[in-house]
mmCIF file of the C-alpha atoms, coordinates in Angstrom:
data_MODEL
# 
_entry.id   MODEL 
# 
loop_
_atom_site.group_PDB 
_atom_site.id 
_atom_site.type_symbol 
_atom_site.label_atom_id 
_atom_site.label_alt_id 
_atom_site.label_comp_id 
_atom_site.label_asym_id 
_atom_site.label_entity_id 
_atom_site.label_seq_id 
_atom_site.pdbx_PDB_ins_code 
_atom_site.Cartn_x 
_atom_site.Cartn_y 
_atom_site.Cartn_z 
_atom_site.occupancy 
_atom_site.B_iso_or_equiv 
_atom_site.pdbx_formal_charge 
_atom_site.auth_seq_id 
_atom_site.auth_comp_id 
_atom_site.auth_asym_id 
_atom_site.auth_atom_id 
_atom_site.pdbx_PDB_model_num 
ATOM 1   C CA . UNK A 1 1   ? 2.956   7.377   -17.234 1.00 0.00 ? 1   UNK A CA 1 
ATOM 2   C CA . UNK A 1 2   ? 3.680   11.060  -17.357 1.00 0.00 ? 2   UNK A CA 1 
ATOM 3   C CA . UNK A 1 3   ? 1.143   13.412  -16.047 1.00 0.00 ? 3   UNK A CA 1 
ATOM 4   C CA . UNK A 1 4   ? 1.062   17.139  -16.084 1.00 0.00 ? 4   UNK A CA 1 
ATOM 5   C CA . UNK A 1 5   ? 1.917   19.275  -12.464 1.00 0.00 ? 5   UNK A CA 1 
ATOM 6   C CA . UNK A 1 6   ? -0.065  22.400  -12.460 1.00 0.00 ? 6   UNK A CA 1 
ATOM 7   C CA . UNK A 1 7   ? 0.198   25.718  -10.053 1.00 0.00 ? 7   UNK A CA 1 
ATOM 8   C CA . UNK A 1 8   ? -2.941  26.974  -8.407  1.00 0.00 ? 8   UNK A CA 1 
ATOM 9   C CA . UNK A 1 9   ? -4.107  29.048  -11.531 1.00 0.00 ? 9   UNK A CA 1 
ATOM 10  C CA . UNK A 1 10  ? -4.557  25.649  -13.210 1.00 0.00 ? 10  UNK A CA 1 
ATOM 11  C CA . UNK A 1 11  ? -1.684  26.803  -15.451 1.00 0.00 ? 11  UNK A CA 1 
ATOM 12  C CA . UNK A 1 12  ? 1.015   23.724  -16.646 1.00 0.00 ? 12  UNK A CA 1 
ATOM 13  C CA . UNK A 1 13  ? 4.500   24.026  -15.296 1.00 0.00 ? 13  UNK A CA 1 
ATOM 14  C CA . UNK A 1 14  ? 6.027   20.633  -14.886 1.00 0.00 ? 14  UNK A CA 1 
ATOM 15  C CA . UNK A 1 15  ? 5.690   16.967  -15.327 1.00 0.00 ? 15  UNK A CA 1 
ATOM 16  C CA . UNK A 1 16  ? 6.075   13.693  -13.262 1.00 0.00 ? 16  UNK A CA 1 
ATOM 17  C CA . UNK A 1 17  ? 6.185   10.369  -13.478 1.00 0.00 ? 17  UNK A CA 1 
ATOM 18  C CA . UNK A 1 18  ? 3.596   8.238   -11.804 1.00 0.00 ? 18  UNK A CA 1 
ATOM 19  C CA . UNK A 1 19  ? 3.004   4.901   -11.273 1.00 0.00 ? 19  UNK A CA 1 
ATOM 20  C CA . UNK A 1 20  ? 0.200   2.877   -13.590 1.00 0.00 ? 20  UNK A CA 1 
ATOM 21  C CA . UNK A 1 21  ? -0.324  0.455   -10.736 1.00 0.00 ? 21  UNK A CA 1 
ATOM 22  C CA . UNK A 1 22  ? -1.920  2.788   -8.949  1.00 0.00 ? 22  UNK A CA 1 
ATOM 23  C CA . UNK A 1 23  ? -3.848  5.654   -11.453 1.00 0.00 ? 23  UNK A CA 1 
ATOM 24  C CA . UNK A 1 24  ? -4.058  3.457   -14.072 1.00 0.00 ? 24  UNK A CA 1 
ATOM 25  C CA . UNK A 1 25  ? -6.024  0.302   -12.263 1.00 0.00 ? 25  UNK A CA 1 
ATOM 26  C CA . UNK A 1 26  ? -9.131  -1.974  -13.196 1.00 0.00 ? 26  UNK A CA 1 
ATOM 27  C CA . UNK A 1 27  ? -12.420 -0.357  -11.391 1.00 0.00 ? 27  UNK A CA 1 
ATOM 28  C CA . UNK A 1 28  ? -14.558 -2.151  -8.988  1.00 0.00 ? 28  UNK A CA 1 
ATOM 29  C CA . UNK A 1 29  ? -17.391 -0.549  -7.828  1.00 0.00 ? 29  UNK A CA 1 
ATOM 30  C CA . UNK A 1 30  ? -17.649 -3.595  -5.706  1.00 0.00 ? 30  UNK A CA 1 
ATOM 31  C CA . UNK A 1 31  ? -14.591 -2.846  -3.759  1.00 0.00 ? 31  UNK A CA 1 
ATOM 32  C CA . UNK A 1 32  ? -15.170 0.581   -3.424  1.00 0.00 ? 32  UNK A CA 1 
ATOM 33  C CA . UNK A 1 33  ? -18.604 -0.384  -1.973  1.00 0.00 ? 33  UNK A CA 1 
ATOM 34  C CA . UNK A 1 34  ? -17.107 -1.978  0.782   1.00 0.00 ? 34  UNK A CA 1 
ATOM 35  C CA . UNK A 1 35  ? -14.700 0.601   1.734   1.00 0.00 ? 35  UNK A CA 1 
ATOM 36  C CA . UNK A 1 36  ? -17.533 3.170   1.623   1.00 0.00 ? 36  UNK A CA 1 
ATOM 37  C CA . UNK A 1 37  ? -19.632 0.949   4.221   1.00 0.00 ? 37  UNK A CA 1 
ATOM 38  C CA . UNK A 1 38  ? -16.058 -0.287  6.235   1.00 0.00 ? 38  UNK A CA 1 
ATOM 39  C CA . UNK A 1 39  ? -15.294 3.473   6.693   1.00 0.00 ? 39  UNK A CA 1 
ATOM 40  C CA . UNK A 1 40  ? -18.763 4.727   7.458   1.00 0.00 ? 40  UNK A CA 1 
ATOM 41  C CA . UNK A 1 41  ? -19.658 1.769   9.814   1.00 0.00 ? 41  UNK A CA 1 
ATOM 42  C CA . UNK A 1 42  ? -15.986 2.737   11.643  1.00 0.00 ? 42  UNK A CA 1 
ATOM 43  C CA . UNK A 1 43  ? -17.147 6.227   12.009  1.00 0.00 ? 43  UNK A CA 1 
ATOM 44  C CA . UNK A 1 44  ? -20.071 5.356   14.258  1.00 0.00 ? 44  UNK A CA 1 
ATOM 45  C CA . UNK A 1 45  ? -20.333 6.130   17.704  1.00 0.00 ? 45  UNK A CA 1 
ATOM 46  C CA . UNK A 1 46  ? -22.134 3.308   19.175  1.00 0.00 ? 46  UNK A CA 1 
ATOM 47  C CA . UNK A 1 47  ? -22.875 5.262   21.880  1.00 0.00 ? 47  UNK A CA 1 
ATOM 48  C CA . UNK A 1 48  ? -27.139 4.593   21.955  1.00 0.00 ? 48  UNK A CA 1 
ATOM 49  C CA . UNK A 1 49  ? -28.254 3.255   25.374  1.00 0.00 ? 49  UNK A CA 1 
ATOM 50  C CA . UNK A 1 50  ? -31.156 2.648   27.424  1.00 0.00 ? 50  UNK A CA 1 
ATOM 51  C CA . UNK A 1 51  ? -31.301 0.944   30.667  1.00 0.00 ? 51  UNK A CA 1 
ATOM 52  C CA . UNK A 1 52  ? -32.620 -2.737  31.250  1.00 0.00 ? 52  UNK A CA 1 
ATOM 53  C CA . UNK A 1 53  ? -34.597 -3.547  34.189  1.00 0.00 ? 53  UNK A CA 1 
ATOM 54  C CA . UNK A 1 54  ? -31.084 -4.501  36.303  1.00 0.00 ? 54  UNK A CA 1 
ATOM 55  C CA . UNK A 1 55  ? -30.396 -0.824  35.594  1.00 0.00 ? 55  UNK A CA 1 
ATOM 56  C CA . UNK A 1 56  ? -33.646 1.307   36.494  1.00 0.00 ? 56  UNK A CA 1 
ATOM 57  C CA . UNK A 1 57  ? -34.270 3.428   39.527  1.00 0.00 ? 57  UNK A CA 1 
ATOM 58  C CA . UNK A 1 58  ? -36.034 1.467   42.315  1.00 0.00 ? 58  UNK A CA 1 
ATOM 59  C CA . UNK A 1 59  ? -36.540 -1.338  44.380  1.00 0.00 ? 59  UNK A CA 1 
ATOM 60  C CA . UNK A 1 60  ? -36.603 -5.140  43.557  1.00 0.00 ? 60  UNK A CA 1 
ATOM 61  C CA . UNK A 1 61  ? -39.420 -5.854  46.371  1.00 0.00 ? 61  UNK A CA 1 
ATOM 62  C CA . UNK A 1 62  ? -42.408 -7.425  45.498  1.00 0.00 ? 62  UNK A CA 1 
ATOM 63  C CA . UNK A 1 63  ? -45.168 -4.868  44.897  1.00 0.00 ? 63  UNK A CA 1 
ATOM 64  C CA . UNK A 1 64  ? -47.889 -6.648  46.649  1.00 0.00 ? 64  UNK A CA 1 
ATOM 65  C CA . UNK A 1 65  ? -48.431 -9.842  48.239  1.00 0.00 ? 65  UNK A CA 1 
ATOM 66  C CA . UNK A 1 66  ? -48.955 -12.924 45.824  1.00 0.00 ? 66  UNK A CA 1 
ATOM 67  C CA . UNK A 1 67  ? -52.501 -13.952 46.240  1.00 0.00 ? 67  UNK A CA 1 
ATOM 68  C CA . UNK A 1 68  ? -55.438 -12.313 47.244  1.00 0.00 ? 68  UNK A CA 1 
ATOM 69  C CA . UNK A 1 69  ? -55.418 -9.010  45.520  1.00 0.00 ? 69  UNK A CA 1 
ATOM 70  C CA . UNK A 1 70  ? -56.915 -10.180 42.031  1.00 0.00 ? 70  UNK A CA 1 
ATOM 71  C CA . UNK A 1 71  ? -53.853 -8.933  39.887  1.00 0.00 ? 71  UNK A CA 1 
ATOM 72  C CA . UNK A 1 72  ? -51.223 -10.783 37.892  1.00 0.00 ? 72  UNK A CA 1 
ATOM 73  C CA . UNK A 1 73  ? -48.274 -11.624 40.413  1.00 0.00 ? 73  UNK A CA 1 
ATOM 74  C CA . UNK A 1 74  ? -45.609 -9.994  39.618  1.00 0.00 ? 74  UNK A CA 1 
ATOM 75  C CA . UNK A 1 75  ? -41.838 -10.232 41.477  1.00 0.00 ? 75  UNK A CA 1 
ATOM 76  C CA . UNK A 1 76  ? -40.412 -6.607  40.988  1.00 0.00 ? 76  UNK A CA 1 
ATOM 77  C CA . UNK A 1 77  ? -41.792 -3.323  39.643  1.00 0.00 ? 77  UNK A CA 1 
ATOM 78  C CA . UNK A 1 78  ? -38.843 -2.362  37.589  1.00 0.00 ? 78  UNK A CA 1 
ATOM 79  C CA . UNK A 1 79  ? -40.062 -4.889  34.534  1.00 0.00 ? 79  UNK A CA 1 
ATOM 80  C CA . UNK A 1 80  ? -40.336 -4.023  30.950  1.00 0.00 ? 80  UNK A CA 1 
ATOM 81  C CA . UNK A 1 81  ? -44.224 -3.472  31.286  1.00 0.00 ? 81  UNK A CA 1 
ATOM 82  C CA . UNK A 1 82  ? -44.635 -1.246  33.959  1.00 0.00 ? 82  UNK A CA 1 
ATOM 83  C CA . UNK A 1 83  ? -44.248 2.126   33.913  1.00 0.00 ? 83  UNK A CA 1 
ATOM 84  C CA . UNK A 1 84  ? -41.109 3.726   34.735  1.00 0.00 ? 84  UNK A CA 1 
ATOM 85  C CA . UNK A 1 85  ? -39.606 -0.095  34.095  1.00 0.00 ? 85  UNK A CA 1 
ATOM 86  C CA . UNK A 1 86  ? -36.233 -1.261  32.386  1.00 0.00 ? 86  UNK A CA 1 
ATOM 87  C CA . UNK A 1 87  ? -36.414 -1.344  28.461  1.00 0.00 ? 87  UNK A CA 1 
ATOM 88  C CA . UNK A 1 88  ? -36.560 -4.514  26.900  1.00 0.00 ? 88  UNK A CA 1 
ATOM 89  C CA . UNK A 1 89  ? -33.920 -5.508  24.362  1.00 0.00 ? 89  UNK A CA 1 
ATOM 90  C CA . UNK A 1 90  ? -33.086 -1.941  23.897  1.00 0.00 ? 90  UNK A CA 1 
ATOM 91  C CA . UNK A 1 91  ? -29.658 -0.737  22.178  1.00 0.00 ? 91  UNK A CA 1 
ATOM 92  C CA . UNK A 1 92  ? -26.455 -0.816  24.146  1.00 0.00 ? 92  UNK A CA 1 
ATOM 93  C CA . UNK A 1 93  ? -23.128 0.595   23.842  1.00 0.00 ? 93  UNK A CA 1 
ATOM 94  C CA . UNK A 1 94  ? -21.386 -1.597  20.815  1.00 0.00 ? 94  UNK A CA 1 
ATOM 95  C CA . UNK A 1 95  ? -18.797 -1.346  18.597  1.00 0.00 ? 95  UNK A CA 1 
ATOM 96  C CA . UNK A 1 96  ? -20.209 -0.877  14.649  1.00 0.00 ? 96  UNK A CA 1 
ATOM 97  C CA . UNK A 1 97  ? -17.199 -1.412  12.805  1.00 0.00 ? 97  UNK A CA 1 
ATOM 98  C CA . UNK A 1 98  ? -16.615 -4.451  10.256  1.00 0.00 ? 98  UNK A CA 1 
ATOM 99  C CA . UNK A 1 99  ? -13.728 -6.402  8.961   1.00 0.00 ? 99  UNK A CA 1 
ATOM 100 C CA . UNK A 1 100 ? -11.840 -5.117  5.745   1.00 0.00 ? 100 UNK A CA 1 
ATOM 101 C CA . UNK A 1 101 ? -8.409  -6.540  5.172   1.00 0.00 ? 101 UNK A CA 1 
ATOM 102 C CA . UNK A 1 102 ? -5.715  -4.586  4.330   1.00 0.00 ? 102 UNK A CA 1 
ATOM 103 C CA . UNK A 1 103 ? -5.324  -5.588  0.527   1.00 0.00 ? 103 UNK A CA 1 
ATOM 104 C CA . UNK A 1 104 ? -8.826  -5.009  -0.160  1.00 0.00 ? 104 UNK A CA 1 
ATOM 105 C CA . UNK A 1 105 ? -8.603  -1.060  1.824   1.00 0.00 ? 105 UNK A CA 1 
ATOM 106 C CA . UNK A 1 106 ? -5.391  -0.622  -0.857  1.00 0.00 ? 106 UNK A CA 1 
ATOM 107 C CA . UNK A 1 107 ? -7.197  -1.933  -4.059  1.00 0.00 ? 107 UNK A CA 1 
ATOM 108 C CA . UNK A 1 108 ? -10.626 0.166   -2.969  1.00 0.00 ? 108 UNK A CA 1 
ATOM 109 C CA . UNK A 1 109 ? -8.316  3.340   -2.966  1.00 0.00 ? 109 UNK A CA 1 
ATOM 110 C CA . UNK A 1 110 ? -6.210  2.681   -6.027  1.00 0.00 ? 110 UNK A CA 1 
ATOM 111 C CA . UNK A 1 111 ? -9.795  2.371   -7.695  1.00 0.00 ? 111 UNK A CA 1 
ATOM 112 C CA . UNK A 1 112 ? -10.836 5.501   -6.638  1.00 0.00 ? 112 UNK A CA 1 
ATOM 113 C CA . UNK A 1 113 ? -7.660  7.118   -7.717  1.00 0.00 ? 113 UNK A CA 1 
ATOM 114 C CA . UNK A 1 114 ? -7.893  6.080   -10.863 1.00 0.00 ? 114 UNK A CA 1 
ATOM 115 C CA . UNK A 1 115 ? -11.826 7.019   -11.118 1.00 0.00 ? 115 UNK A CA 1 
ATOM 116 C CA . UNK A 1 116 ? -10.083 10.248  -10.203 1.00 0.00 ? 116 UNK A CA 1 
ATOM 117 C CA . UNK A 1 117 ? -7.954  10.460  -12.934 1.00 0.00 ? 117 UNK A CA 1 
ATOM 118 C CA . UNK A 1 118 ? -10.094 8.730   -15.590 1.00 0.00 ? 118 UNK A CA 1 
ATOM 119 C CA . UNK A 1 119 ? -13.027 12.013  -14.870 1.00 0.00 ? 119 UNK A CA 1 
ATOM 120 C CA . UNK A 1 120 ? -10.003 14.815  -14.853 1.00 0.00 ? 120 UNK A CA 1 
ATOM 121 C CA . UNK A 1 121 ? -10.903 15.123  -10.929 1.00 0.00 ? 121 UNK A CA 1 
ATOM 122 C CA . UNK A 1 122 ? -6.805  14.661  -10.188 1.00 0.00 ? 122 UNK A CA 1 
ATOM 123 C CA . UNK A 1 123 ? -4.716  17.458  -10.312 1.00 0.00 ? 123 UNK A CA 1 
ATOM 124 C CA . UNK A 1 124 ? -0.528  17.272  -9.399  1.00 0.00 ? 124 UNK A CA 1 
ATOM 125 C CA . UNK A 1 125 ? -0.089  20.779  -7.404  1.00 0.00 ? 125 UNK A CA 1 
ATOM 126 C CA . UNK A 1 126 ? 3.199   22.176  -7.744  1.00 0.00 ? 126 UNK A CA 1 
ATOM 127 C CA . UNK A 1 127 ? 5.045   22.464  -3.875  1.00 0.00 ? 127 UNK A CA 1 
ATOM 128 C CA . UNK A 1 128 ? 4.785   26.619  -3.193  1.00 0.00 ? 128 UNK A CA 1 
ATOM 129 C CA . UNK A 1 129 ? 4.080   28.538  0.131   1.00 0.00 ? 129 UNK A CA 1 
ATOM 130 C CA . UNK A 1 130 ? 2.110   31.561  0.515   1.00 0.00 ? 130 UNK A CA 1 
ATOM 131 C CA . UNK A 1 131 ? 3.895   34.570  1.606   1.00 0.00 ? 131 UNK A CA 1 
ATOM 132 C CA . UNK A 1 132 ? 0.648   35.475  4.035   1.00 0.00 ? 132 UNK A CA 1 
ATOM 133 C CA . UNK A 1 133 ? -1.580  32.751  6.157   1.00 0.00 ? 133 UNK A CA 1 
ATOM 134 C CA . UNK A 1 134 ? -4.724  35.651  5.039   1.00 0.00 ? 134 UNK A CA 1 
ATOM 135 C CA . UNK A 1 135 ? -7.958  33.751  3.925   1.00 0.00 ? 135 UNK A CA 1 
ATOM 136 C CA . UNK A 1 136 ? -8.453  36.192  1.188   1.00 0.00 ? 136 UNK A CA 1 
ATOM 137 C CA . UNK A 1 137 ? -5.154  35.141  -0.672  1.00 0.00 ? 137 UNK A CA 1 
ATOM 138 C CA . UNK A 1 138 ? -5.702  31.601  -0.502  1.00 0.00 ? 138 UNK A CA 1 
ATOM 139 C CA . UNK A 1 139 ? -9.641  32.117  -1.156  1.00 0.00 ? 139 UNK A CA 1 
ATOM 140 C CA . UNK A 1 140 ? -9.347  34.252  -4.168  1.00 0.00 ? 140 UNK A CA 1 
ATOM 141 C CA . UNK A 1 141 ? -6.690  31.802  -6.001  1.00 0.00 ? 141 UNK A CA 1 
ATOM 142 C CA . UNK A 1 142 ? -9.769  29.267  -4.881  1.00 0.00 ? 142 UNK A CA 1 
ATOM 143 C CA . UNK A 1 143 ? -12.274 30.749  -6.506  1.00 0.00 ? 143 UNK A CA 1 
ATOM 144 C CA . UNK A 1 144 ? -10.473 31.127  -9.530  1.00 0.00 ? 144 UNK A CA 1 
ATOM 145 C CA . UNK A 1 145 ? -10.639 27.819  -9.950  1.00 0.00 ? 145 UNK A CA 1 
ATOM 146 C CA . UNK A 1 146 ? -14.557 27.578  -10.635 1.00 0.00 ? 146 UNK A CA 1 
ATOM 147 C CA . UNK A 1 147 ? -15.080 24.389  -8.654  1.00 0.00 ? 147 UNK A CA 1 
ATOM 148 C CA . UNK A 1 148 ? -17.261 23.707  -5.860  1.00 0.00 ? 148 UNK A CA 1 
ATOM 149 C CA . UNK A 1 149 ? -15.074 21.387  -3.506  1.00 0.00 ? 149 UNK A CA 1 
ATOM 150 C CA . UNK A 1 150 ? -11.275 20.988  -3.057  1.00 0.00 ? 150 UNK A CA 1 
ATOM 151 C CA . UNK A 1 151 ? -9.171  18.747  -1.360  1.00 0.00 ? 151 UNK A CA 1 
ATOM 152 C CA . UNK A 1 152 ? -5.732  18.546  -0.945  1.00 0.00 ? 152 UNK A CA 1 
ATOM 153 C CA . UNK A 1 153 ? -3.379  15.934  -0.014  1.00 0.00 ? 153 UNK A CA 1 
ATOM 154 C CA . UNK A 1 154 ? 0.008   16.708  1.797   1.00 0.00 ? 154 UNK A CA 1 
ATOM 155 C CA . UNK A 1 155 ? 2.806   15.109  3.118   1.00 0.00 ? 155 UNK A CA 1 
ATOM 156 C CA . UNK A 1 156 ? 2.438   14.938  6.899   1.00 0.00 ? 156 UNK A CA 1 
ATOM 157 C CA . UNK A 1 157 ? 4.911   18.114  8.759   1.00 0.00 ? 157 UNK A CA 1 
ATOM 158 C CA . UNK A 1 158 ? 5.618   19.442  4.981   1.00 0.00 ? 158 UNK A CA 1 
ATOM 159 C CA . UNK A 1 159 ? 2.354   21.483  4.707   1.00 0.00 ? 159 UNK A CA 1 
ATOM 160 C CA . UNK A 1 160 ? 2.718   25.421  4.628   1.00 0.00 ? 160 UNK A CA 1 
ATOM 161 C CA . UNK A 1 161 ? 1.834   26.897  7.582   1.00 0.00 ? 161 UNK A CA 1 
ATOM 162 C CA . UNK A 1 162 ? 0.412   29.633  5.972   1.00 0.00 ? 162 UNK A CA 1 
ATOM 163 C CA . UNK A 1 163 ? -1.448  27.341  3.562   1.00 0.00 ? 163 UNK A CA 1 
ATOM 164 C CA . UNK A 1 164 ? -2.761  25.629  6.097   1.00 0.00 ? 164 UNK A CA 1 
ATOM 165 C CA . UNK A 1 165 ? -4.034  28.360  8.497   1.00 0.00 ? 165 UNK A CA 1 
ATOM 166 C CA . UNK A 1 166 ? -5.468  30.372  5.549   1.00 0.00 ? 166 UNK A CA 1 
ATOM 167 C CA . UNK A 1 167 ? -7.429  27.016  4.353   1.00 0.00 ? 167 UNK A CA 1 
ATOM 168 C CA . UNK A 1 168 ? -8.932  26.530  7.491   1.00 0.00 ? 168 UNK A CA 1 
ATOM 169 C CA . UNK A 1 169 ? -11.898 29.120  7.159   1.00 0.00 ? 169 UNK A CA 1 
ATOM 170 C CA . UNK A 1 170 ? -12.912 27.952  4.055   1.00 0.00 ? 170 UNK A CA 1 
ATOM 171 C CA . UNK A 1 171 ? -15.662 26.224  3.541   1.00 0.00 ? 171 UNK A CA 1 
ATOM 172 C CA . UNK A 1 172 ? -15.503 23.042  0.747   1.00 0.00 ? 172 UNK A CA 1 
ATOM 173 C CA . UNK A 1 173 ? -11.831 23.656  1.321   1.00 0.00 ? 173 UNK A CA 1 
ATOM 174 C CA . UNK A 1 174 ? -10.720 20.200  3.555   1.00 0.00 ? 174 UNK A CA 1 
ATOM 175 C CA . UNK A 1 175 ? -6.674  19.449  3.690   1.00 0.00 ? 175 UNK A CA 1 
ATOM 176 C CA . UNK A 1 176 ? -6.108  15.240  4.305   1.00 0.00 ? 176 UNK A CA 1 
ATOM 177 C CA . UNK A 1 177 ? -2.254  13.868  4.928   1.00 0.00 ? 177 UNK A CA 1 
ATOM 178 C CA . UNK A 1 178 ? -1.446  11.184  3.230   1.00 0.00 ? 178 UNK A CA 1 
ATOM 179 C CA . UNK A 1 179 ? -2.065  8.659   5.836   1.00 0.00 ? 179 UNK A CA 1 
ATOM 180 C CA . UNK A 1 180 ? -5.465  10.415  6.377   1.00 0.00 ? 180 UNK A CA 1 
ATOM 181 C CA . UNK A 1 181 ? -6.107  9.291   2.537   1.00 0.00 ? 181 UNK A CA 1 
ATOM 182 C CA . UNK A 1 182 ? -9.849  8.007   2.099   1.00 0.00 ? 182 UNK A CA 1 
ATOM 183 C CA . UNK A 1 183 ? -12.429 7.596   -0.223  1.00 0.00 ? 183 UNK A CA 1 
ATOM 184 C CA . UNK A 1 184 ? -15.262 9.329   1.500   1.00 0.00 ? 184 UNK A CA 1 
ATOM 185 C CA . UNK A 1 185 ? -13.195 12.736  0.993   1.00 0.00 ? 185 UNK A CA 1 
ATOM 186 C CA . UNK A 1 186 ? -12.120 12.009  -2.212  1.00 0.00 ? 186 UNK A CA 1 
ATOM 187 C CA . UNK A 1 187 ? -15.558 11.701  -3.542  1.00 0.00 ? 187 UNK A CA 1 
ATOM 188 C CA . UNK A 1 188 ? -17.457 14.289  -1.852  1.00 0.00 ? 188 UNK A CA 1 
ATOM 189 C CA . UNK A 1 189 ? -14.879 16.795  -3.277  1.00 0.00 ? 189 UNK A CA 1 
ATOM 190 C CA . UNK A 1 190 ? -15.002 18.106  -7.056  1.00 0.00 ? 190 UNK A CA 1 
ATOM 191 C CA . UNK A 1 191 ? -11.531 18.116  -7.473  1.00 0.00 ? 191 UNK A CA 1 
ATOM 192 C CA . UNK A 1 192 ? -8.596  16.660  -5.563  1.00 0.00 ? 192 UNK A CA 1 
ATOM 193 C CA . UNK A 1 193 ? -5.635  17.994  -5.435  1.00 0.00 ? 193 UNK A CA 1 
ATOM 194 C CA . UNK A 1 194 ? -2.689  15.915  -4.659  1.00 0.00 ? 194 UNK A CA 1 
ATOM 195 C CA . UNK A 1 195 ? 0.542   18.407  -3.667  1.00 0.00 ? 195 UNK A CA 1 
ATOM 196 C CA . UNK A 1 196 ? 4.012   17.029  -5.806  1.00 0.00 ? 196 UNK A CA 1 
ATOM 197 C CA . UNK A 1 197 ? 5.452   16.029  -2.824  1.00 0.00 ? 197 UNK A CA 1 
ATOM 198 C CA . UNK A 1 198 ? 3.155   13.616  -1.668  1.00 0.00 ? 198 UNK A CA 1 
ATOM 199 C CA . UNK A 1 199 ? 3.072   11.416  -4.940  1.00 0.00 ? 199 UNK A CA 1 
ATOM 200 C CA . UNK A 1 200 ? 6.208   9.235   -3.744  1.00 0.00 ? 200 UNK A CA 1 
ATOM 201 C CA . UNK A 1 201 ? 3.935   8.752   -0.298  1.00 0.00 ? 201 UNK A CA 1 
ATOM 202 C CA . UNK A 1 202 ? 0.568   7.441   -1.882  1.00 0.00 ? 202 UNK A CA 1 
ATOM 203 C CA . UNK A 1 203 ? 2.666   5.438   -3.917  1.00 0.00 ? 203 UNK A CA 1 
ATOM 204 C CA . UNK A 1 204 ? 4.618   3.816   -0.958  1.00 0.00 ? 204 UNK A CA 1 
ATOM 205 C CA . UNK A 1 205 ? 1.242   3.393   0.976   1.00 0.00 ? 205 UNK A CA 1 
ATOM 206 C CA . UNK A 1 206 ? -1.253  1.673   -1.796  1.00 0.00 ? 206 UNK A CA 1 
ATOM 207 C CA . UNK A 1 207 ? 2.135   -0.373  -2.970  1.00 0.00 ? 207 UNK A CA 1 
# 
């Protein structure tokens, strides 16, 4: 279908064709579901950790003789119920991350492309560079644009270096490559902004 490539005053100068496949597919909020929790569970550190009672400071030495002293014998003081003692079943360093194969990641973002599109969230940016890498140029065509949260999707090593430094003190202002596509970004952001040349790309990936 043909869809309408703006400039960054929102203002029509072009059009392209893209592909239905992709902006035009069935939603499943299932599917996006589970790329949600595949991505979020990936993004976990796993780093939590407490030591067992192999792992504690101190010696494995009986703490007093077996009989005769009225207590509970006991073979070590570096158990799970003494003081100062190993944790029992406590967390250790894991891996969080869960399975999604690779045609269900492609059909989760096609969905959310085309939720995109169906709410007017996707724009087509024309391909320009700024003549300064200032924050106030960039910011003030921004703010222009009355929303609250940007993001813009580029075609890795063909990104404006201006563009790109001036976006980086922005706040709400987040640039993804293409390969760097997700749906976490896509829907914390108001609008997304996909640049022209990076249509062909996101059309090769989700394919």
């Amino acid at each position: 279908m043909k869809y309408k490539v703006v400039n960054l005053d929102n203002k029509e100068v072009d059009e392209i064709e893209i592909n239905n496949s992709i902006y035009q597919t069935k939603i499943f909020p299932d599917i996006i579901h589970n790329y949600i929790r595949y991505q979020m569970a990936k993004n976990r550190q796993g780093s939590h950790k407490t030591k067992g009672r192999s792992e504690v400071k101190g010696r494995s030495k009986k703490p007093f003789s077996q009989k005769g002293t009225g207590n509970a014998r006991q073979g070590s003081s570096k158990g799970p119920h003494f003081r100062g003692g190993g944790i029992s079943f406590g967390p250790v360093v894991r891996d969080h991350s869960i399975k999604l194969n690779k045609r269900e990641r492609k059909l989760a973002l096609r969905c959310a492309l085309s939720e995109k599109i169906k709410n007017n969230e996707l724009k087509i940016l024309e391909n320009f560079k700024l003549d300064s890498h200032k924050t106030k140029n960039l910011y003030d065509k921004i703010k222009k644009l009355k929303v609250k949260s940007v993001v813009f999707v580029h075609k890795k090593d063909e990104i404006d270096k201006n563009f790109l430094m001036a976006s980086s003190n922005i706040a709400n202002v987040n640039l993804i490559t293409i390969d760097g596509l997700n749906i976490k970004d896509m829907f914390n952001c108001e609008v997304l902004y996909v640049f022209k040349n990076a249509i062909k790309g996101i059309e090769e990936r989700l394919l």
